[in-house]
Amino acid sequence: MQITPSLKLAFPIRFGDVQRPDPADSTKTVTLSEPLVWAYHTPISTEVFRANYRIIAATKAALFAKGRAFVAVAGSSIAALTLSDAARADAAELGIEDASSSFLAELKRLTLILAPSKDGFEQVPVDVALSRNVIDSDDWGEAESAIVFFTSVYALERRANRQTMGTSLALMIGGSMTLLGPTEYLASLQTSTAPETSDKPTQ
């Protein structure tokens, strides 16, 4: 069982230059920077939350300790590092193994990369996207931290408030919550993406 099974998180993780019609002159085009590669993430299950609630809660507490303004500016950038600190402290206090690696591996497993292909878009696991240079380690590092940030707040929210909170969190990282499955979400991207781009995602 997932915490909120129907809602998924989708947000851009790589941008590229796209040619669009010039609204001031239909005979010309303008170059705009638009999302080309997306992360599509399924929230953690209740079982995963129960196994990791201490480090999830400690991560949220550490992020919010300096106030909401700090969270808005830096939260998604430092969340993964904050989680690692929380997991080390938890392991030292309880004399157990550091759980951060297994938890981050689960977040990766729950994430698909939606990337341009010759047929439009394709959905691939994170490790496949990395091996193909669809994204690089810096791209995934930023996406991973954003997912940790989202999870540390969303998973602790009351069920009745999760949709509202999830939407706010998604907006903070430039994304959205969606009811669409990955195939349907890909179709929505295809209908909103121009067929011609000036270049491919930077390798």
PDB file of C-alpha atoms in Angstrom:
ATOM      1  CA  MET A   1       0.000   0.000   0.000  1.00  0.00           C
ATOM      2  CA  GLN A   2       1.299   3.461  -0.900  1.00  0.00           C
ATOM      3  CA  ILE A   3       0.799   6.482   1.295  1.00  0.00           C
ATOM      4  CA  THR A   4      -1.342   8.078  -1.433  1.00  0.00           C
ATOM      5  CA  PRO A   5      -1.504   5.500  -4.233  1.00  0.00           C
ATOM      6  CA  SER A   6      -3.165   7.602  -6.923  1.00  0.00           C
ATOM      7  CA  LEU A   7      -0.864  10.640  -6.849  1.00  0.00           C
ATOM      8  CA  LYS A   8       2.609  10.730  -8.373  1.00  0.00           C
ATOM      9  CA  LEU A   9       5.251  13.462  -8.438  1.00  0.00           C
ATOM     10  CA  ALA A  10       6.591  14.700 -11.774  1.00  0.00           C
ATOM     11  CA  PHE A  11       9.198  17.426 -12.191  1.00  0.00           C
ATOM     12  CA  PRO A  12      11.775  18.498 -14.795  1.00  0.00           C
ATOM     13  CA  ILE A  13      15.428  17.637 -14.231  1.00  0.00           C
ATOM     14  CA  ARG A  14      17.050  18.756 -17.480  1.00  0.00           C
ATOM     15  CA  PHE A  15      16.281  21.642 -19.810  1.00  0.00           C
ATOM     16  CA  GLY A  16      17.141  22.371 -23.428  1.00  0.00           C
ATOM     17  CA  ASP A  17      16.600  25.026 -26.091  1.00  0.00           C
ATOM     18  CA  VAL A  18      13.319  24.621 -28.002  1.00  0.00           C
ATOM     19  CA  GLN A  19      12.186  26.519 -31.079  1.00  0.00           C
ATOM     20  CA  ARG A  20       8.747  28.113 -30.728  1.00  0.00           C
ATOM     21  CA  PRO A  21       6.782  30.434 -33.053  1.00  0.00           C
ATOM     22  CA  ASP A  22       7.440  34.088 -32.325  1.00  0.00           C
ATOM     23  CA  PRO A  23       4.170  35.530 -30.977  1.00  0.00           C
ATOM     24  CA  ALA A  24       5.141  38.908 -32.441  1.00  0.00           C
ATOM     25  CA  ASP A  25       5.946  37.578 -35.929  1.00  0.00           C
ATOM     26  CA  SER A  26       4.511  34.303 -37.198  1.00  0.00           C
ATOM     27  CA  THR A  27       7.245  34.012 -39.858  1.00  0.00           C
ATOM     28  CA  LYS A  28       9.954  33.769 -37.195  1.00  0.00           C
ATOM     29  CA  THR A  29      10.787  31.529 -34.275  1.00  0.00           C
ATOM     30  CA  VAL A  30      12.206  32.200 -30.837  1.00  0.00           C
ATOM     31  CA  THR A  31      14.431  29.971 -28.746  1.00  0.00           C
ATOM     32  CA  LEU A  32      13.128  29.117 -25.293  1.00  0.00           C
ATOM     33  CA  SER A  33      14.591  27.015 -22.509  1.00  0.00           C
ATOM     34  CA  GLU A  34      12.050  24.298 -21.694  1.00  0.00           C
ATOM     35  CA  PRO A  35      12.042  20.979 -19.829  1.00  0.00           C
ATOM     36  CA  LEU A  36      13.312  18.051 -21.888  1.00  0.00           C
ATOM     37  CA  VAL A  37      13.804  15.332 -19.264  1.00  0.00           C
ATOM     38  CA  TRP A  38      11.473  14.622 -16.364  1.00  0.00           C
ATOM     39  CA  ALA A  39      11.509  12.563 -13.180  1.00  0.00           C
ATOM     40  CA  TYR A  40       8.324  10.613 -12.450  1.00  0.00           C
ATOM     41  CA  HIS A  41       8.225   9.442  -8.848  1.00  0.00           C
ATOM     42  CA  THR A  42       5.838   7.173  -6.984  1.00  0.00           C
ATOM     43  CA  PRO A  43       5.552   8.050  -3.259  1.00  0.00           C
ATOM     44  CA  ILE A  44       6.934   5.524  -0.795  1.00  0.00           C
ATOM     45  CA  SER A  45       4.733   2.769   0.587  1.00  0.00           C
ATOM     46  CA  THR A  46       3.459   2.766   4.150  1.00  0.00           C
ATOM     47  CA  GLU A  47       5.804  -0.155   4.841  1.00  0.00           C
ATOM     48  CA  VAL A  48       8.844   1.818   3.681  1.00  0.00           C
ATOM     49  CA  PHE A  49       7.720   4.785   5.759  1.00  0.00           C
ATOM     50  CA  ARG A  50       7.416   2.630   8.881  1.00  0.00           C
ATOM     51  CA  ALA A  51      10.888   1.196   8.334  1.00  0.00           C
ATOM     52  CA  ASN A  52      12.444   4.653   7.908  1.00  0.00           C
ATOM     53  CA  TYR A  53      10.217   7.034   9.864  1.00  0.00           C
ATOM     54  CA  ARG A  54      12.974   8.103  12.265  1.00  0.00           C
ATOM     55  CA  ILE A  55      15.309   9.415   9.580  1.00  0.00           C
ATOM     56  CA  ILE A  56      12.424  10.876   7.560  1.00  0.00           C
ATOM     57  CA  ALA A  57      11.176  12.809  10.588  1.00  0.00           C
ATOM     58  CA  ALA A  58      14.702  13.850  11.604  1.00  0.00           C
ATOM     59  CA  THR A  59      15.347  15.141   8.082  1.00  0.00           C
ATOM     60  CA  LYS A  60      12.204  17.267   8.134  1.00  0.00           C
ATOM     61  CA  ALA A  61      12.999  18.597  11.610  1.00  0.00           C
ATOM     62  CA  ALA A  62      16.537  19.561  10.584  1.00  0.00           C
ATOM     63  CA  LEU A  63      15.374  21.260   7.392  1.00  0.00           C
ATOM     64  CA  PHE A  64      12.691  23.308   9.159  1.00  0.00           C
ATOM     65  CA  ALA A  65      14.839  24.172  12.187  1.00  0.00           C
ATOM     66  CA  LYS A  66      15.946  27.386  10.492  1.00  0.00           C
ATOM     67  CA  GLY A  67      12.471  28.395   9.409  1.00  0.00           C
ATOM     68  CA  ARG A  68      10.278  28.156   6.347  1.00  0.00           C
ATOM     69  CA  ALA A  69      12.166  30.846   4.447  1.00  0.00           C
ATOM     70  CA  PHE A  70      15.322  28.736   4.710  1.00  0.00           C
ATOM     71  CA  VAL A  71      13.392  25.681   3.521  1.00  0.00           C
ATOM     72  CA  ALA A  72      12.002  27.559   0.534  1.00  0.00           C
ATOM     73  CA  VAL A  73      15.470  28.670  -0.544  1.00  0.00           C
ATOM     74  CA  ALA A  74      17.614  25.649   0.290  1.00  0.00           C
ATOM     75  CA  GLY A  75      15.397  22.739   1.305  1.00  0.00           C
ATOM     76  CA  SER A  76      15.353  20.784  -1.935  1.00  0.00           C
ATOM     77  CA  SER A  77      19.083  21.341  -2.507  1.00  0.00           C
ATOM     78  CA  ILE A  78      20.322  20.010   0.826  1.00  0.00           C
ATOM     79  CA  ALA A  79      17.676  17.440   1.716  1.00  0.00           C
ATOM     80  CA  ALA A  80      19.713  14.389   0.649  1.00  0.00           C
ATOM     81  CA  LEU A  81      22.743  15.587   2.624  1.00  0.00           C
ATOM     82  CA  THR A  82      20.503  16.287   5.607  1.00  0.00           C
ATOM     83  CA  LEU A  83      19.064  12.779   5.355  1.00  0.00           C
ATOM     84  CA  SER A  84      22.577  11.286   5.369  1.00  0.00           C
ATOM     85  CA  ASP A  85      23.439  13.258   8.513  1.00  0.00           C
ATOM     86  CA  ALA A  86      20.198  12.148  10.182  1.00  0.00           C
ATOM     87  CA  ALA A  87      20.792   8.499   9.295  1.00  0.00           C
ATOM     88  CA  ARG A  88      24.342   8.551  10.671  1.00  0.00           C
ATOM     89  CA  ALA A  89      23.139  10.092  13.925  1.00  0.00           C
ATOM     90  CA  ASP A  90      20.301   7.569  14.195  1.00  0.00           C
ATOM     91  CA  ALA A  91      22.670   4.654  13.579  1.00  0.00           C
ATOM     92  CA  ALA A  92      25.142   5.905  16.184  1.00  0.00           C
ATOM     93  CA  GLU A  93      22.424   6.464  18.791  1.00  0.00           C
ATOM     94  CA  LEU A  94      20.775   3.060  18.357  1.00  0.00           C
ATOM     95  CA  GLY A  95      23.821   1.011  17.397  1.00  0.00           C
ATOM     96  CA  ILE A  96      22.282  -0.032  14.086  1.00  0.00           C
ATOM     97  CA  GLU A  97      23.312   0.107  10.445  1.00  0.00           C
ATOM     98  CA  ASP A  98      23.069   3.434   8.633  1.00  0.00           C
ATOM     99  CA  ALA A  99      19.798   3.210   6.672  1.00  0.00           C
ATOM    100  CA  SER A 100      20.376   6.072   4.247  1.00  0.00           C
ATOM    101  CA  SER A 101      21.783   3.947   1.402  1.00  0.00           C
ATOM    102  CA  SER A 102      18.872   1.503   1.368  1.00  0.00           C
ATOM    103  CA  PHE A 103      16.323   4.306   1.669  1.00  0.00           C
ATOM    104  CA  LEU A 104      17.870   6.296  -1.185  1.00  0.00           C
ATOM    105  CA  ALA A 105      18.002   3.111  -3.266  1.00  0.00           C
ATOM    106  CA  GLU A 106      14.261   2.678  -2.706  1.00  0.00           C
ATOM    107  CA  LEU A 107      13.580   6.267  -3.783  1.00  0.00           C
ATOM    108  CA  LYS A 108      15.597   5.604  -6.940  1.00  0.00           C
ATOM    109  CA  ARG A 109      13.678   2.389  -7.606  1.00  0.00           C
ATOM    110  CA  LEU A 110      10.412   4.309  -7.350  1.00  0.00           C
ATOM    111  CA  THR A 111      11.542   6.882  -9.925  1.00  0.00           C
ATOM    112  CA  LEU A 112      11.400   6.740 -13.713  1.00  0.00           C
ATOM    113  CA  ILE A 113      13.141   9.101 -16.089  1.00  0.00           C
ATOM    114  CA  LEU A 114      10.971  10.391 -18.927  1.00  0.00           C
ATOM    115  CA  ALA A 115      13.256  11.390 -21.775  1.00  0.00           C
ATOM    116  CA  PRO A 116      13.035  12.357 -25.467  1.00  0.00           C
ATOM    117  CA  SER A 117      13.498   9.545 -27.974  1.00  0.00           C
ATOM    118  CA  LYS A 118      13.139   9.148 -31.715  1.00  0.00           C
ATOM    119  CA  ASP A 119       9.511   8.154 -31.152  1.00  0.00           C
ATOM    120  CA  GLY A 120       8.704  11.021 -28.786  1.00  0.00           C
ATOM    121  CA  PHE A 121       9.424  10.088 -25.176  1.00  0.00           C
ATOM    122  CA  GLU A 122      10.488   6.955 -23.369  1.00  0.00           C
ATOM    123  CA  GLN A 123      10.425   5.913 -19.719  1.00  0.00           C
ATOM    124  CA  VAL A 124      13.553   4.330 -18.273  1.00  0.00           C
ATOM    125  CA  PRO A 125      14.846   3.479 -14.784  1.00  0.00           C
ATOM    126  CA  VAL A 126      17.312   5.930 -13.276  1.00  0.00           C
ATOM    127  CA  ASP A 127      20.335   3.636 -13.637  1.00  0.00           C
ATOM    128  CA  VAL A 128      19.550   3.059 -17.317  1.00  0.00           C
ATOM    129  CA  ALA A 129      19.216   6.804 -17.890  1.00  0.00           C
ATOM    130  CA  LEU A 130      22.608   7.314 -16.229  1.00  0.00           C
ATOM    131  CA  SER A 131      24.285   4.569 -18.252  1.00  0.00           C
ATOM    132  CA  ARG A 132      22.944   6.032 -21.506  1.00  0.00           C
ATOM    133  CA  ASN A 133      24.004   9.570 -20.537  1.00  0.00           C
ATOM    134  CA  VAL A 134      20.388  10.716 -20.766  1.00  0.00           C
ATOM    135  CA  ILE A 135      21.128  12.341 -17.407  1.00  0.00           C
ATOM    136  CA  ASP A 136      24.399  12.652 -15.518  1.00  0.00           C
ATOM    137  CA  SER A 137      25.259  12.189 -11.864  1.00  0.00           C
ATOM    138  CA  ASP A 138      24.718  15.886 -11.125  1.00  0.00           C
ATOM    139  CA  ASP A 139      21.232  15.749 -12.657  1.00  0.00           C
ATOM    140  CA  TRP A 140      20.337  12.748 -10.530  1.00  0.00           C
ATOM    141  CA  GLY A 141      21.925  14.237  -7.423  1.00  0.00           C
ATOM    142  CA  GLU A 142      19.676  17.275  -7.712  1.00  0.00           C
ATOM    143  CA  ALA A 143      16.612  15.153  -8.494  1.00  0.00           C
ATOM    144  CA  GLU A 144      17.342  12.759  -5.632  1.00  0.00           C
ATOM    145  CA  SER A 145      17.621  15.626  -3.169  1.00  0.00           C
ATOM    146  CA  ALA A 146      14.347  17.091  -4.436  1.00  0.00           C
ATOM    147  CA  ILE A 147      12.649  13.713  -3.937  1.00  0.00           C
ATOM    148  CA  VAL A 148      14.055  13.414  -0.412  1.00  0.00           C
ATOM    149  CA  PHE A 149      12.747  16.906   0.339  1.00  0.00           C
ATOM    150  CA  PHE A 150       9.312  16.017  -1.015  1.00  0.00           C
ATOM    151  CA  THR A 151       9.217  12.715   0.871  1.00  0.00           C
ATOM    152  CA  SER A 152      10.357  14.160   4.201  1.00  0.00           C
ATOM    153  CA  VAL A 153       7.350  16.465   4.280  1.00  0.00           C
ATOM    154  CA  TYR A 154       4.720  14.589   2.281  1.00  0.00           C
ATOM    155  CA  ALA A 155       5.109  11.262   4.084  1.00  0.00           C
ATOM    156  CA  LEU A 156       4.578  12.900   7.480  1.00  0.00           C
ATOM    157  CA  GLU A 157       1.517  14.900   6.454  1.00  0.00           C
ATOM    158  CA  ARG A 158      -1.959  13.860   7.574  1.00  0.00           C
ATOM    159  CA  ARG A 159      -3.751  11.871   4.907  1.00  0.00           C
ATOM    160  CA  ALA A 160      -6.475  14.491   4.490  1.00  0.00           C
ATOM    161  CA  ASN A 161      -3.862  17.164   3.732  1.00  0.00           C
ATOM    162  CA  ARG A 162      -1.473  15.216   1.510  1.00  0.00           C
ATOM    163  CA  GLN A 163      -2.890  16.269  -1.839  1.00  0.00           C
ATOM    164  CA  THR A 164      -2.729  19.967  -0.940  1.00  0.00           C
ATOM    165  CA  MET A 165       0.706  19.634   0.629  1.00  0.00           C
ATOM    166  CA  GLY A 166       2.000  17.507  -2.251  1.00  0.00           C
ATOM    167  CA  THR A 167       0.884  20.111  -4.765  1.00  0.00           C
ATOM    168  CA  SER A 168       2.670  22.874  -2.832  1.00  0.00           C
ATOM    169  CA  LEU A 169       5.856  20.831  -2.528  1.00  0.00           C
ATOM    170  CA  ALA A 170       5.788  19.923  -6.216  1.00  0.00           C
ATOM    171  CA  LEU A 171       5.455  23.586  -7.167  1.00  0.00           C
ATOM    172  CA  MET A 172       8.510  24.395  -5.059  1.00  0.00           C
ATOM    173  CA  ILE A 173      10.627  22.122  -7.271  1.00  0.00           C
ATOM    174  CA  GLY A 174       8.982  23.201 -10.510  1.00  0.00           C
ATOM    175  CA  GLY A 175       6.761  20.159 -10.893  1.00  0.00           C
ATOM    176  CA  SER A 176       3.274  18.893 -10.190  1.00  0.00           C
ATOM    177  CA  MET A 177       1.287  16.045  -8.691  1.00  0.00           C
ATOM    178  CA  THR A 178      -0.489  13.898 -11.251  1.00  0.00           C
ATOM    179  CA  LEU A 179      -3.107  11.176 -11.348  1.00  0.00           C
ATOM    180  CA  LEU A 180      -1.766   9.995 -14.710  1.00  0.00           C
ATOM    181  CA  GLY A 181       0.285   6.836 -15.053  1.00  0.00           C
ATOM    182  CA  PRO A 182       3.706   7.165 -16.746  1.00  0.00           C
ATOM    183  CA  THR A 183       2.388   6.264 -20.211  1.00  0.00           C
ATOM    184  CA  GLU A 184      -0.439   8.788 -19.985  1.00  0.00           C
ATOM    185  CA  TYR A 185       1.874  11.408 -18.550  1.00  0.00           C
ATOM    186  CA  LEU A 186       4.270  10.828 -21.454  1.00  0.00           C
ATOM    187  CA  ALA A 187       1.392  11.374 -23.858  1.00  0.00           C
ATOM    188  CA  SER A 188       0.595  14.669 -22.161  1.00  0.00           C
ATOM    189  CA  LEU A 189       4.232  15.741 -22.561  1.00  0.00           C
ATOM    190  CA  GLN A 190       4.201  14.832 -26.240  1.00  0.00           C
ATOM    191  CA  THR A 191       1.148  16.963 -26.913  1.00  0.00           C
ATOM    192  CA  SER A 192       2.737  19.962 -25.180  1.00  0.00           C
ATOM    193  CA  THR A 193       6.238  19.627 -26.676  1.00  0.00           C
ATOM    194  CA  ALA A 194       7.214  21.144 -30.000  1.00  0.00           C
ATOM    195  CA  PRO A 195       8.340  18.577 -32.586  1.00  0.00           C
ATOM    196  CA  GLU A 196      11.529  20.498 -33.391  1.00  0.00           C
ATOM    197  CA  THR A 197      14.313  21.350 -30.941  1.00  0.00           C
ATOM    198  CA  SER A 198      17.512  23.228 -31.557  1.00  0.00           C
ATOM    199  CA  ASP A 199      19.604  20.703 -29.691  1.00  0.00           C
ATOM    200  CA  LYS A 200      19.432  17.546 -27.637  1.00  0.00           C
ATOM    201  CA  PRO A 201      19.904  17.394 -23.863  1.00  0.00           C
ATOM    202  CA  THR A 202      23.423  18.348 -22.910  1.00  0.00           C
ATOM    203  CA  GLN A 203      25.566  15.301 -22.202  1.00  0.00           C
TER     204      GLN A 203
END
